[in-house]
PDB file of C-alpha atoms in Angstrom:
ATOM      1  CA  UNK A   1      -7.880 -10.188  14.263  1.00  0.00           C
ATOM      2  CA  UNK A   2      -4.052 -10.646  12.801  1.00  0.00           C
ATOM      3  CA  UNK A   3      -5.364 -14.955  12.136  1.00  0.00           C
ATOM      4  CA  UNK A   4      -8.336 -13.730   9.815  1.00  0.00           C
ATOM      5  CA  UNK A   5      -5.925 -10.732   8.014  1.00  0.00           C
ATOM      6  CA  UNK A   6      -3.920 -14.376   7.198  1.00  0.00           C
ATOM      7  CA  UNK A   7      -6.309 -15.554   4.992  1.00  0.00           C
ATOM      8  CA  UNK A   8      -5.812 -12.724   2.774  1.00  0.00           C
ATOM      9  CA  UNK A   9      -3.620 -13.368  -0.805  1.00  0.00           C
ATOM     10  CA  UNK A  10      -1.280 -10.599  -2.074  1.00  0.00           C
ATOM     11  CA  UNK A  11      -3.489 -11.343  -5.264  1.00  0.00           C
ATOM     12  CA  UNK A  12      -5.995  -9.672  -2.756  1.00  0.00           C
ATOM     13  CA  UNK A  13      -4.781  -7.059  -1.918  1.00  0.00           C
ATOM     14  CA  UNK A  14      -3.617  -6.038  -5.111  1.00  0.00           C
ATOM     15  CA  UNK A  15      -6.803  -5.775  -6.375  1.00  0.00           C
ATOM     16  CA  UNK A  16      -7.431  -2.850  -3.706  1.00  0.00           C
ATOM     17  CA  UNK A  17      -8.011   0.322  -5.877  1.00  0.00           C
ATOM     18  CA  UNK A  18      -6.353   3.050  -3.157  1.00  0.00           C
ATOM     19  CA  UNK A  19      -2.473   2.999  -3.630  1.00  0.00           C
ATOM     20  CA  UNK A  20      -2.490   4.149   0.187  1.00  0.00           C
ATOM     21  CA  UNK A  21      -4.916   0.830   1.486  1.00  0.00           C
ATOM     22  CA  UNK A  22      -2.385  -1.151  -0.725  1.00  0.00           C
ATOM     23  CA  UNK A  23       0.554   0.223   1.385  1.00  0.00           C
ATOM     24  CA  UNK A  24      -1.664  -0.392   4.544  1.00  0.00           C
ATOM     25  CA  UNK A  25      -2.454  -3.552   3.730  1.00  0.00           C
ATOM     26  CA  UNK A  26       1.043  -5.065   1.957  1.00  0.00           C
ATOM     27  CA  UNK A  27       2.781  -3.570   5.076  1.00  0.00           C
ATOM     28  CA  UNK A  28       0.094  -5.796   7.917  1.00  0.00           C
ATOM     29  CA  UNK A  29       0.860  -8.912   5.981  1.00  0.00           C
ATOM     30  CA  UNK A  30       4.426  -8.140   5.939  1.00  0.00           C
ATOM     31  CA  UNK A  31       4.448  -7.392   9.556  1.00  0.00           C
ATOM     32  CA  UNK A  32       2.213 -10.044  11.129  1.00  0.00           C
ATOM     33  CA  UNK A  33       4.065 -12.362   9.137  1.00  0.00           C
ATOM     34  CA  UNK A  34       7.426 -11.701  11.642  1.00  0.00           C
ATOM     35  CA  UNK A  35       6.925 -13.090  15.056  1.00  0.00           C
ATOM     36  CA  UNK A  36       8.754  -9.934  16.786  1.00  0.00           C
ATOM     37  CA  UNK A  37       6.453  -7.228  14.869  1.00  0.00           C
ATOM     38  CA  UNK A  38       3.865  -9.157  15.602  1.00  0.00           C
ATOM     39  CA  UNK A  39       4.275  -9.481  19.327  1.00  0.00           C
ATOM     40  CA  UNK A  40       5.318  -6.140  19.793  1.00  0.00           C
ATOM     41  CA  UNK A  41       2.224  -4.828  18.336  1.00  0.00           C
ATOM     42  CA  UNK A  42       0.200  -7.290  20.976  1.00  0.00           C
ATOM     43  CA  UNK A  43       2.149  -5.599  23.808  1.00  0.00           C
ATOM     44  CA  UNK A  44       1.326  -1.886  22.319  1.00  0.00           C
ATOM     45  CA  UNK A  45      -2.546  -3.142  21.856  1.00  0.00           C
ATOM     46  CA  UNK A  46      -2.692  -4.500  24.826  1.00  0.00           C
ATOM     47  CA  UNK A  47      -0.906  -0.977  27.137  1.00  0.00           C
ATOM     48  CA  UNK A  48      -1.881   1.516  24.958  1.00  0.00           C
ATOM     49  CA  UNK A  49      -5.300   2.672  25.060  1.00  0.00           C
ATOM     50  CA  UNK A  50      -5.121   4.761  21.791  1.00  0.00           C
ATOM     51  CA  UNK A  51      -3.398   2.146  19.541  1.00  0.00           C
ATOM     52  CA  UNK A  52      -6.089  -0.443  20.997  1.00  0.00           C
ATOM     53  CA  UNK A  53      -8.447   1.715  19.374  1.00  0.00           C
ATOM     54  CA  UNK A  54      -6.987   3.041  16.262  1.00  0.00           C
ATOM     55  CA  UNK A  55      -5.875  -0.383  15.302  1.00  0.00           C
ATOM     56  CA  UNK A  56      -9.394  -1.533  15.853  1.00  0.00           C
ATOM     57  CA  UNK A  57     -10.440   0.667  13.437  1.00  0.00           C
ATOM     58  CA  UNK A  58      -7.709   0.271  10.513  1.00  0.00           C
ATOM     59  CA  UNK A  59      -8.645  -3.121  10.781  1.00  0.00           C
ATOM     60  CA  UNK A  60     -11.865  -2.952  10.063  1.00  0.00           C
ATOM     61  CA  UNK A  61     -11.856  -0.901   7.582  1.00  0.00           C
ATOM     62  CA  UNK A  62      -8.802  -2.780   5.640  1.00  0.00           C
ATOM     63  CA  UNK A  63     -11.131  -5.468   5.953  1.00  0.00           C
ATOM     64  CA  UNK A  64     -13.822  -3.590   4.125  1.00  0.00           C
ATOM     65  CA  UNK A  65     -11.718  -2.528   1.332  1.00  0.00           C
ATOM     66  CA  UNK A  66     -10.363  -6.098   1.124  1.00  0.00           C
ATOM     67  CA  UNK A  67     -13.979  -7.360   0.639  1.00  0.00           C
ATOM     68  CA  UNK A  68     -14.839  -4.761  -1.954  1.00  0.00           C
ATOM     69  CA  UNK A  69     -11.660  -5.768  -3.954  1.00  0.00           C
ATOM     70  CA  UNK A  70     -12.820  -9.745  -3.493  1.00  0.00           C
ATOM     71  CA  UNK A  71     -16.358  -8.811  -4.951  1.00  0.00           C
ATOM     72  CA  UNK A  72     -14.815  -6.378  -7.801  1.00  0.00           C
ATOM     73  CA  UNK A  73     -14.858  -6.789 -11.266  1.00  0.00           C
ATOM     74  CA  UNK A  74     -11.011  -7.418 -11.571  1.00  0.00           C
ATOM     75  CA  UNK A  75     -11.450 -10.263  -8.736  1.00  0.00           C
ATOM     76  CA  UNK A  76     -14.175 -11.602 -10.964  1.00  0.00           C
ATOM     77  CA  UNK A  77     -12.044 -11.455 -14.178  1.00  0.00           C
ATOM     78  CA  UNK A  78      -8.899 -13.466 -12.517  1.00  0.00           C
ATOM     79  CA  UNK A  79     -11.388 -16.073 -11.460  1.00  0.00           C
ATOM     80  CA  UNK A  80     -12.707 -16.583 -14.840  1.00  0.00           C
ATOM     81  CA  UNK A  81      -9.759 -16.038 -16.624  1.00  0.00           C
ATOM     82  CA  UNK A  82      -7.938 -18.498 -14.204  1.00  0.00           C
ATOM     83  CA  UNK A  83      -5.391 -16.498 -13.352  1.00  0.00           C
ATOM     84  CA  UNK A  84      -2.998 -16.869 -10.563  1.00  0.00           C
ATOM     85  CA  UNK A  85      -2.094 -14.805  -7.526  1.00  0.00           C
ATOM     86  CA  UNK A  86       1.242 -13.632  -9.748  1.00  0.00           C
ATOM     87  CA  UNK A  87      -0.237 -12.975 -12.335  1.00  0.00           C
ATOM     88  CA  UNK A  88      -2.500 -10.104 -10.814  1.00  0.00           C
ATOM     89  CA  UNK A  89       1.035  -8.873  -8.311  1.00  0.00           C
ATOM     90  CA  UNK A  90       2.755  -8.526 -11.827  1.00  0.00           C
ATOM     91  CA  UNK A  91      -0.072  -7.131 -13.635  1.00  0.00           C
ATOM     92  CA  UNK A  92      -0.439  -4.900 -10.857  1.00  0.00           C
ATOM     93  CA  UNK A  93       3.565  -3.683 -10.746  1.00  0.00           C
ATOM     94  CA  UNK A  94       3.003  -2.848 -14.586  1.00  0.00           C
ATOM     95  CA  UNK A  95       0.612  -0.962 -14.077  1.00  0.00           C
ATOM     96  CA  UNK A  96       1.354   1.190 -11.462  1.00  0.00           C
ATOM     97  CA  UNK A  97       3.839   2.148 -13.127  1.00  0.00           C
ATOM     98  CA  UNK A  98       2.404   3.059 -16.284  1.00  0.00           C
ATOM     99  CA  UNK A  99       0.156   4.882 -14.188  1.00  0.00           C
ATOM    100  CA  UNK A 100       2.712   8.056 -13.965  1.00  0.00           C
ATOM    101  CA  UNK A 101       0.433  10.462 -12.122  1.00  0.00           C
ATOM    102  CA  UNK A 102      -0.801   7.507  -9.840  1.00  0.00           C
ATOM    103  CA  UNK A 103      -4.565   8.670 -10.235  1.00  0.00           C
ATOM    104  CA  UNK A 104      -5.619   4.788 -10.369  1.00  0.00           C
ATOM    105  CA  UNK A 105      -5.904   4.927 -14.279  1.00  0.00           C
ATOM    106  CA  UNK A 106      -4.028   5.389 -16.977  1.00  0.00           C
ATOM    107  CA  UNK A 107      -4.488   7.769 -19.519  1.00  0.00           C
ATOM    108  CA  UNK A 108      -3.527   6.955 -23.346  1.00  0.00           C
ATOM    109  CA  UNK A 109      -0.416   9.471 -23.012  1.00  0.00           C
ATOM    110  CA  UNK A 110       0.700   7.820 -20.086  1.00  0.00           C
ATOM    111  CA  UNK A 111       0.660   4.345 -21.851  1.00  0.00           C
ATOM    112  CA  UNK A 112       2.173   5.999 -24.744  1.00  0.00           C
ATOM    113  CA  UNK A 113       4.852   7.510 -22.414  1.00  0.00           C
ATOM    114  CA  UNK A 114       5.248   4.369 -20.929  1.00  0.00           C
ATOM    115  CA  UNK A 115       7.112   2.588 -24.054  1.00  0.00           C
ATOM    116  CA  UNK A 116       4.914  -0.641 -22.958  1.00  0.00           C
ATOM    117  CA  UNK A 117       3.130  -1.192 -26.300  1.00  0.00           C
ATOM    118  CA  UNK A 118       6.518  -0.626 -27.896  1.00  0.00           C
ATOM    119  CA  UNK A 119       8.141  -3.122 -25.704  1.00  0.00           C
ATOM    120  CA  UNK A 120       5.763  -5.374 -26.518  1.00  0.00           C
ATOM    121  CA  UNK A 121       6.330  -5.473 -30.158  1.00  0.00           C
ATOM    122  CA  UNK A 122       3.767  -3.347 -31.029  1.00  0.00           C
ATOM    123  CA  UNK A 123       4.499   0.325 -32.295  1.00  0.00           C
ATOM    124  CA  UNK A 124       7.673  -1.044 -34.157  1.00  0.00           C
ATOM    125  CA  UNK A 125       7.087   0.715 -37.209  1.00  0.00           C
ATOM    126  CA  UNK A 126       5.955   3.860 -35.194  1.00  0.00           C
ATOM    127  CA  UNK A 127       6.012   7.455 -36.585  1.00  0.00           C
ATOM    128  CA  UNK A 128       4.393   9.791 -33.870  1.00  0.00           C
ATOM    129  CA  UNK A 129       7.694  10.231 -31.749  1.00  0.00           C
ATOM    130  CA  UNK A 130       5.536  10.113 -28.847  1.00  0.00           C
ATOM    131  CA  UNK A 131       3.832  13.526 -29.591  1.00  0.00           C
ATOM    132  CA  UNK A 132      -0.023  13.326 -30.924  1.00  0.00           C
ATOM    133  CA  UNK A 133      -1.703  10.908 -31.287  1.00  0.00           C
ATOM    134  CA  UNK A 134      -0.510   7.137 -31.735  1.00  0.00           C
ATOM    135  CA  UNK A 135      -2.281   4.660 -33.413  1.00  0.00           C
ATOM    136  CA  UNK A 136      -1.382   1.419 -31.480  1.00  0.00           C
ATOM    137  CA  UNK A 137      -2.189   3.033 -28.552  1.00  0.00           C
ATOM    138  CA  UNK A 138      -5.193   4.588 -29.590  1.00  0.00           C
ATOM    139  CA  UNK A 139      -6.294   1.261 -30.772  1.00  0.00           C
ATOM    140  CA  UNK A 140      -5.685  -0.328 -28.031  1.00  0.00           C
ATOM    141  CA  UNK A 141      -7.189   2.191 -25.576  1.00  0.00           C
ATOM    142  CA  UNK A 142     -10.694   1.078 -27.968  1.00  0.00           C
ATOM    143  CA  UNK A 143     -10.044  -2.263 -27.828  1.00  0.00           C
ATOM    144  CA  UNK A 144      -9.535  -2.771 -23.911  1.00  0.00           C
ATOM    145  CA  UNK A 145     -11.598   0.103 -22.193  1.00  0.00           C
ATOM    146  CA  UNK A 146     -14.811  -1.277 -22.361  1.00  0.00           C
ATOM    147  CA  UNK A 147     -15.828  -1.116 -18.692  1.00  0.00           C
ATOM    148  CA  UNK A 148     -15.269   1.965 -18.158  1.00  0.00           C
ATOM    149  CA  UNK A 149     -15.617   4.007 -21.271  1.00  0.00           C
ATOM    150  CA  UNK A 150     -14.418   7.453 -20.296  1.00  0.00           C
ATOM    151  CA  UNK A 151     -11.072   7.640 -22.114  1.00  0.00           C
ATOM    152  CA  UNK A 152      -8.870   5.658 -18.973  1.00  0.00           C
ATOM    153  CA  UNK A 153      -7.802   2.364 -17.987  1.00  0.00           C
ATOM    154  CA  UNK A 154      -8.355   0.793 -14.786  1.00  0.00           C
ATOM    155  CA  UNK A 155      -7.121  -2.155 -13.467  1.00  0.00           C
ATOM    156  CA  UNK A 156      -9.840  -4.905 -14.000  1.00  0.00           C
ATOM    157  CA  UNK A 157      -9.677  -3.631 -17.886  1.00  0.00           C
ATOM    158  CA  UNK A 158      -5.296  -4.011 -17.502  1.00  0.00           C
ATOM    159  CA  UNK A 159      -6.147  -7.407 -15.823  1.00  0.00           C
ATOM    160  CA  UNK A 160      -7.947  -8.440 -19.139  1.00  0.00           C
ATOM    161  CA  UNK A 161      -5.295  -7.137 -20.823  1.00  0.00           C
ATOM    162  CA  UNK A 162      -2.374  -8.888 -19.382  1.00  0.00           C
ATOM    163  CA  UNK A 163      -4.478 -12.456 -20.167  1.00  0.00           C
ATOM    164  CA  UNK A 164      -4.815 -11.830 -23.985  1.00  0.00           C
ATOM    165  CA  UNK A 165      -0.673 -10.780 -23.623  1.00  0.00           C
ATOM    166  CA  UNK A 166      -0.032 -14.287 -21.955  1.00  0.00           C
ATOM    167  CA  UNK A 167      -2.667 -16.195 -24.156  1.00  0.00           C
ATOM    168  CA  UNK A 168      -1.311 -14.336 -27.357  1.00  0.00           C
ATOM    169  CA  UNK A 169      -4.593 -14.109 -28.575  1.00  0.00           C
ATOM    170  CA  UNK A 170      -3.795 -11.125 -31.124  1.00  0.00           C
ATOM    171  CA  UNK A 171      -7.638 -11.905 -32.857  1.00  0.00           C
ATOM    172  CA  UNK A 172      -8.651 -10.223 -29.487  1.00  0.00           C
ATOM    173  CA  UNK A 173      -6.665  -7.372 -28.584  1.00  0.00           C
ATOM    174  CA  UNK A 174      -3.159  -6.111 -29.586  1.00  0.00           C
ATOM    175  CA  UNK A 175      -2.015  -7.630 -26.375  1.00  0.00           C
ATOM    176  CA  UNK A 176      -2.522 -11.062 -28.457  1.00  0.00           C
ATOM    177  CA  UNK A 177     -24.923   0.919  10.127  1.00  0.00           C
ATOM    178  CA  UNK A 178     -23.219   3.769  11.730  1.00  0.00           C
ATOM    179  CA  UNK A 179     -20.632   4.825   9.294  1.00  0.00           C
ATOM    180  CA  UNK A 180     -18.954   8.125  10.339  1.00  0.00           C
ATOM    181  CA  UNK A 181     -16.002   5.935  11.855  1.00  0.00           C
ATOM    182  CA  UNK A 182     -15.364   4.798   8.250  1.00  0.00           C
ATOM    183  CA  UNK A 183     -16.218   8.140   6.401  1.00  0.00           C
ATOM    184  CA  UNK A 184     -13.165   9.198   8.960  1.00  0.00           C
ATOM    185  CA  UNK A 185     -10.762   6.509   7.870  1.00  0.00           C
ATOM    186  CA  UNK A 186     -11.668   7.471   3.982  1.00  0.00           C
ATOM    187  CA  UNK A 187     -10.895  10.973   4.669  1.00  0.00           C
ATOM    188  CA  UNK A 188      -7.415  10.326   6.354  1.00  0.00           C
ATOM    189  CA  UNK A 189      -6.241   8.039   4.116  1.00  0.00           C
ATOM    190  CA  UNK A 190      -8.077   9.166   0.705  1.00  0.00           C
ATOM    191  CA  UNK A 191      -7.607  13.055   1.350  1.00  0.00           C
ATOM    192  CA  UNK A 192      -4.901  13.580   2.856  1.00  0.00           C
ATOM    193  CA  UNK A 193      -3.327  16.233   1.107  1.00  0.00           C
ATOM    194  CA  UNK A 194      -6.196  18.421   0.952  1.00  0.00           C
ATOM    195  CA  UNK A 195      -7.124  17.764   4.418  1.00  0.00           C
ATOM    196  CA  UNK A 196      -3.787  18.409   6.271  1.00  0.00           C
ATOM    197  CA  UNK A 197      -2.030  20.371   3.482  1.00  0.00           C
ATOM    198  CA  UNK A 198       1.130  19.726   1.303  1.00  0.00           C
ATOM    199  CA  UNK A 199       3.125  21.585   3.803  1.00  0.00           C
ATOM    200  CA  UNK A 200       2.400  18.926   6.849  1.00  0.00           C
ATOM    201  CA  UNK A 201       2.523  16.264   5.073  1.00  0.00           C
ATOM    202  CA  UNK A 202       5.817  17.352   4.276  1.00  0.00           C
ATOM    203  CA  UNK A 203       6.898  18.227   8.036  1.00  0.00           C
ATOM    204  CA  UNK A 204       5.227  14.998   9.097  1.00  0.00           C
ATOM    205  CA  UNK A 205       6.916  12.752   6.676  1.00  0.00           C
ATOM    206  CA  UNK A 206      10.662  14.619   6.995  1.00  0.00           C
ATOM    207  CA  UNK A 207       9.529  13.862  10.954  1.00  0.00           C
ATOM    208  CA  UNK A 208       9.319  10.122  10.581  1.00  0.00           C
ATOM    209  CA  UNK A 209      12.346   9.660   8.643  1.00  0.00           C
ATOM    210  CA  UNK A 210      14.526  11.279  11.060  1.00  0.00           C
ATOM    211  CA  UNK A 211      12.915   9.429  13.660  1.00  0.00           C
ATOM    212  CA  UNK A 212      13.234   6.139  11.314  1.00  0.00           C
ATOM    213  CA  UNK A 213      17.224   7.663  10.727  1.00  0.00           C
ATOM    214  CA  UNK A 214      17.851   7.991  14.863  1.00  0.00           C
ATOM    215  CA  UNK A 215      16.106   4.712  15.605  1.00  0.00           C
ATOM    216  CA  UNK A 216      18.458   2.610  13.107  1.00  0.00           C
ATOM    217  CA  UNK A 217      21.464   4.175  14.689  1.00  0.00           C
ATOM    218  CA  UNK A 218      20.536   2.674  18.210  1.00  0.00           C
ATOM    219  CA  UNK A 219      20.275  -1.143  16.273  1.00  0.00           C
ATOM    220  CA  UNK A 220      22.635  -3.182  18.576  1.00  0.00           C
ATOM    221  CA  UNK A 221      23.420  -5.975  20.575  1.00  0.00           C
ATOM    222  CA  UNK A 222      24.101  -3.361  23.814  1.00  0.00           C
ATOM    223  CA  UNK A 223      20.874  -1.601  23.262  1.00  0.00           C
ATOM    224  CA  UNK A 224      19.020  -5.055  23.319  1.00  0.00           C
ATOM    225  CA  UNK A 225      20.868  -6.287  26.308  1.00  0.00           C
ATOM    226  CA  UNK A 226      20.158  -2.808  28.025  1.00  0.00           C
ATOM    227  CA  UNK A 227      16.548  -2.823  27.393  1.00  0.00           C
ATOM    228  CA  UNK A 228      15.701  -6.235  28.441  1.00  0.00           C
ATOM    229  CA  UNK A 229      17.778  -5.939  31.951  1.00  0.00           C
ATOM    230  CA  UNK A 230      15.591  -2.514  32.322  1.00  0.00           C
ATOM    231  CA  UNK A 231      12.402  -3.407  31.076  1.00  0.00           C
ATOM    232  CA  UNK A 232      11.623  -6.802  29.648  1.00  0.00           C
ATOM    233  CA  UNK A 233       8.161  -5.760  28.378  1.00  0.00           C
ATOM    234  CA  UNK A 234       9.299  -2.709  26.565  1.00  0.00           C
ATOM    235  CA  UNK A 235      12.431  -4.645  25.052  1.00  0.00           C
ATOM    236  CA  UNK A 236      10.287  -6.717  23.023  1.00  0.00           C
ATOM    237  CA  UNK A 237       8.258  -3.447  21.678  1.00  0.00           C
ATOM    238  CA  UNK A 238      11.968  -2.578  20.830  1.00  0.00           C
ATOM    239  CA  UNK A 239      13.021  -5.709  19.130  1.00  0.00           C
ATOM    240  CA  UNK A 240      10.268  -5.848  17.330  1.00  0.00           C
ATOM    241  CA  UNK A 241      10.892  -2.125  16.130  1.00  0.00           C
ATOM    242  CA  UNK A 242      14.026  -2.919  15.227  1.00  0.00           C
ATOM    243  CA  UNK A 243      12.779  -5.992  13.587  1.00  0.00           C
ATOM    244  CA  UNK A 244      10.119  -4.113  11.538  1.00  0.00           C
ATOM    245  CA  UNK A 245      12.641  -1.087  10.765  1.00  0.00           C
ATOM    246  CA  UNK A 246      14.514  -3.718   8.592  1.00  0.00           C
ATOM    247  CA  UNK A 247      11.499  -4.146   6.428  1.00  0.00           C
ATOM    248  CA  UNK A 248      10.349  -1.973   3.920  1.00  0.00           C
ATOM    249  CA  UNK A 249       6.723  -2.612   3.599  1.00  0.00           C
ATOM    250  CA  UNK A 250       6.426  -2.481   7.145  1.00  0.00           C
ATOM    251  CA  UNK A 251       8.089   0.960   7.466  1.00  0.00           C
ATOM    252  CA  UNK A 252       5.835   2.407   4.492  1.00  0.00           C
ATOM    253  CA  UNK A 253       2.669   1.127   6.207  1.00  0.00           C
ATOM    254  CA  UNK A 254       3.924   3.084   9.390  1.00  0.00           C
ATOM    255  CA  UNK A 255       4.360   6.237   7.359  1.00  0.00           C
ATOM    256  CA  UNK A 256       1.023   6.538   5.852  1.00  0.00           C
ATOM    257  CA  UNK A 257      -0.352   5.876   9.506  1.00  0.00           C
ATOM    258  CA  UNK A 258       1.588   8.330  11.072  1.00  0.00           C
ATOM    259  CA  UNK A 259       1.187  11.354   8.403  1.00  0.00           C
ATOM    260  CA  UNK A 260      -2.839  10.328   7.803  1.00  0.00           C
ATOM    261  CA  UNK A 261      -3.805   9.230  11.504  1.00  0.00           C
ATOM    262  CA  UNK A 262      -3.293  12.148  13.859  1.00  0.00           C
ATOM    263  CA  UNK A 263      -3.839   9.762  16.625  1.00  0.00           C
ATOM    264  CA  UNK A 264      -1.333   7.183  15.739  1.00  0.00           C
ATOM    265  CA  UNK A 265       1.088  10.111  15.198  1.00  0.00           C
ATOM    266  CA  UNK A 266       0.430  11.060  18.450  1.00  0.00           C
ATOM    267  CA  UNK A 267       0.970   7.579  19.658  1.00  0.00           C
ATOM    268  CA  UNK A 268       3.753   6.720  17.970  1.00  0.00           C
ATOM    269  CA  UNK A 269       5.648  10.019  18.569  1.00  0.00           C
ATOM    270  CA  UNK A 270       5.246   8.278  22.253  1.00  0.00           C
ATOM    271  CA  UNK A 271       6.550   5.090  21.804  1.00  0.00           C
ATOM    272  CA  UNK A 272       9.324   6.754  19.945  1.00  0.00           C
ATOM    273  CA  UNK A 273      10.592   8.619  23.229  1.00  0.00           C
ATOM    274  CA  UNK A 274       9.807   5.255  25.182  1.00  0.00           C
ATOM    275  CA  UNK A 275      12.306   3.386  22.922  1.00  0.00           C
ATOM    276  CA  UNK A 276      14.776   6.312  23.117  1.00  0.00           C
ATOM    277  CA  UNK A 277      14.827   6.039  27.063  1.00  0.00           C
ATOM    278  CA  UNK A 278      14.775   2.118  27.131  1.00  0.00           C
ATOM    279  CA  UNK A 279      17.692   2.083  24.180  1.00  0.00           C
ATOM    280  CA  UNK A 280      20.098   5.183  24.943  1.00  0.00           C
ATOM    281  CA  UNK A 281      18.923   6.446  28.861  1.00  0.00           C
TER     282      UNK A 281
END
């Protein structure tokens, strides 16, 4: 499972459309990509019946989305454009955020917000003070969304974009079977808010951070010794904890899972109270 998610470029996963699947998936490379996360997540798989299960099915689904974003449009463009895997991580940065309200597109006020046409050296003899309507922008917004014509940008059209701003090519643009395990995964991680409401996400994320705030506080060279004299299996779940706490993409991925996946916050409210006993008694 973790050998195939290898294969996988970050100009992959950047092509994901779900901000939350990009946080899933940028935090599993970051994590199977250190030795301790990675073997403390084979001891968890391999003891606990309910992240054997739940990680079973993240996979597969990041899998899915992964494969979607391969056969997309925007993974099509970069291929013909010949674009390279930073090209699409930078384009991608840019626009995120641009994209203010991070809907997945970006609206002409939002680019106009943005400055990035100005920046760019367009808009330099601009009137509109950002109020009304702008005529770079607008012209651009005519120029680049083709694909999807509704008045919004997504990313295969910003993709296309950012290639006429590194070509300079200004005579083209101003830039110059069974599914109800998955529909379950879409609703956790696409819906969240309207699922669970604002008010436990809220609870549930102030819950993790205090639990992320305690566990960095036990970080030490005593706890490690302790933990491994008590319970060598358990110490590597906890030095790979500690190992993954120190890495940011790894600690965001574990957020989404534990406010979106009731099961994994289940689980992982239990491993917190193992680690707690193995580190402080």
């Amino acid at each position: 499972m973790l050998s195939n998610f290898r294969l996988h470029s970050e100009a992959d996963i950047n092509l994901v459309t779900s901000p939350r699947y990009r946080g899933l998936l940028t935090g599993t490379l970051a994590a199977i990509n250190d030795p301790k996360v990675t073997l403390a997540f084979k001891v968890l798989y391999e003891d606990l019946g309910p992240v054997r299960v739940a990680g079973d099915l993240i996979f597969s689904k990041l899998e899915q989305e992964l494969a979607k974003s391969k056969g997309s449009s925007g993974a099509m463009n970069v291929k013909a454009l010949g674009r390279d895997d930073s090209c699409v991580v930078a384009a991608r940065k840019i626009f995120d955020a641009v994209d203010a309200d991070a809907s997945g597109t970006v609206s002409s006020q939002e680019l106009l917000d943005s400055d990035l046409l100005r920046s760019l050296g367009q808009c330099t003899e601009c009137t509109c003070g950002k109020e009304g309507s702008c005529e770079s922008v607008m012209r651009f917004m005519d120029e680049i969304d083709k694909t999807h014509p509704e008045g919004e940008l997504h990313f295969d059209e910003f993709l296309l974009a950012s290639h006429m701003l590194y070509e300079g090519d200004a005579s083209k643009s101003l830039f110059g079977g069974d599914n109800s395990a998955e529909e379950l995964v879409d609703e956790m991680l696409n819906g969240r808010e309207g699922e669970i409401g604002q008010e436990k996400v809220d609870r549930y994320s102030k819950r993790f951070d205090a639990m992320c705030d305690e566990f960095d506080s036990w970080d030490s060279d005593d706890s490690s010794s302790k933990a491994q004299s008590s319970n060598p299996r358990l110490a590597l779940v906890l030095e790979g904890c500690f190992a993954g706490s120190r890495n940011p993409p790894v600690v965001d991925a574990l957020k989404i899972l534990y406010v979106d996946f009731r099961p994994l916050r289940m689980a992982g409210d239990l491993i917190f109270k193992l680690m707690r006993k193995l580190a402080v008694g």
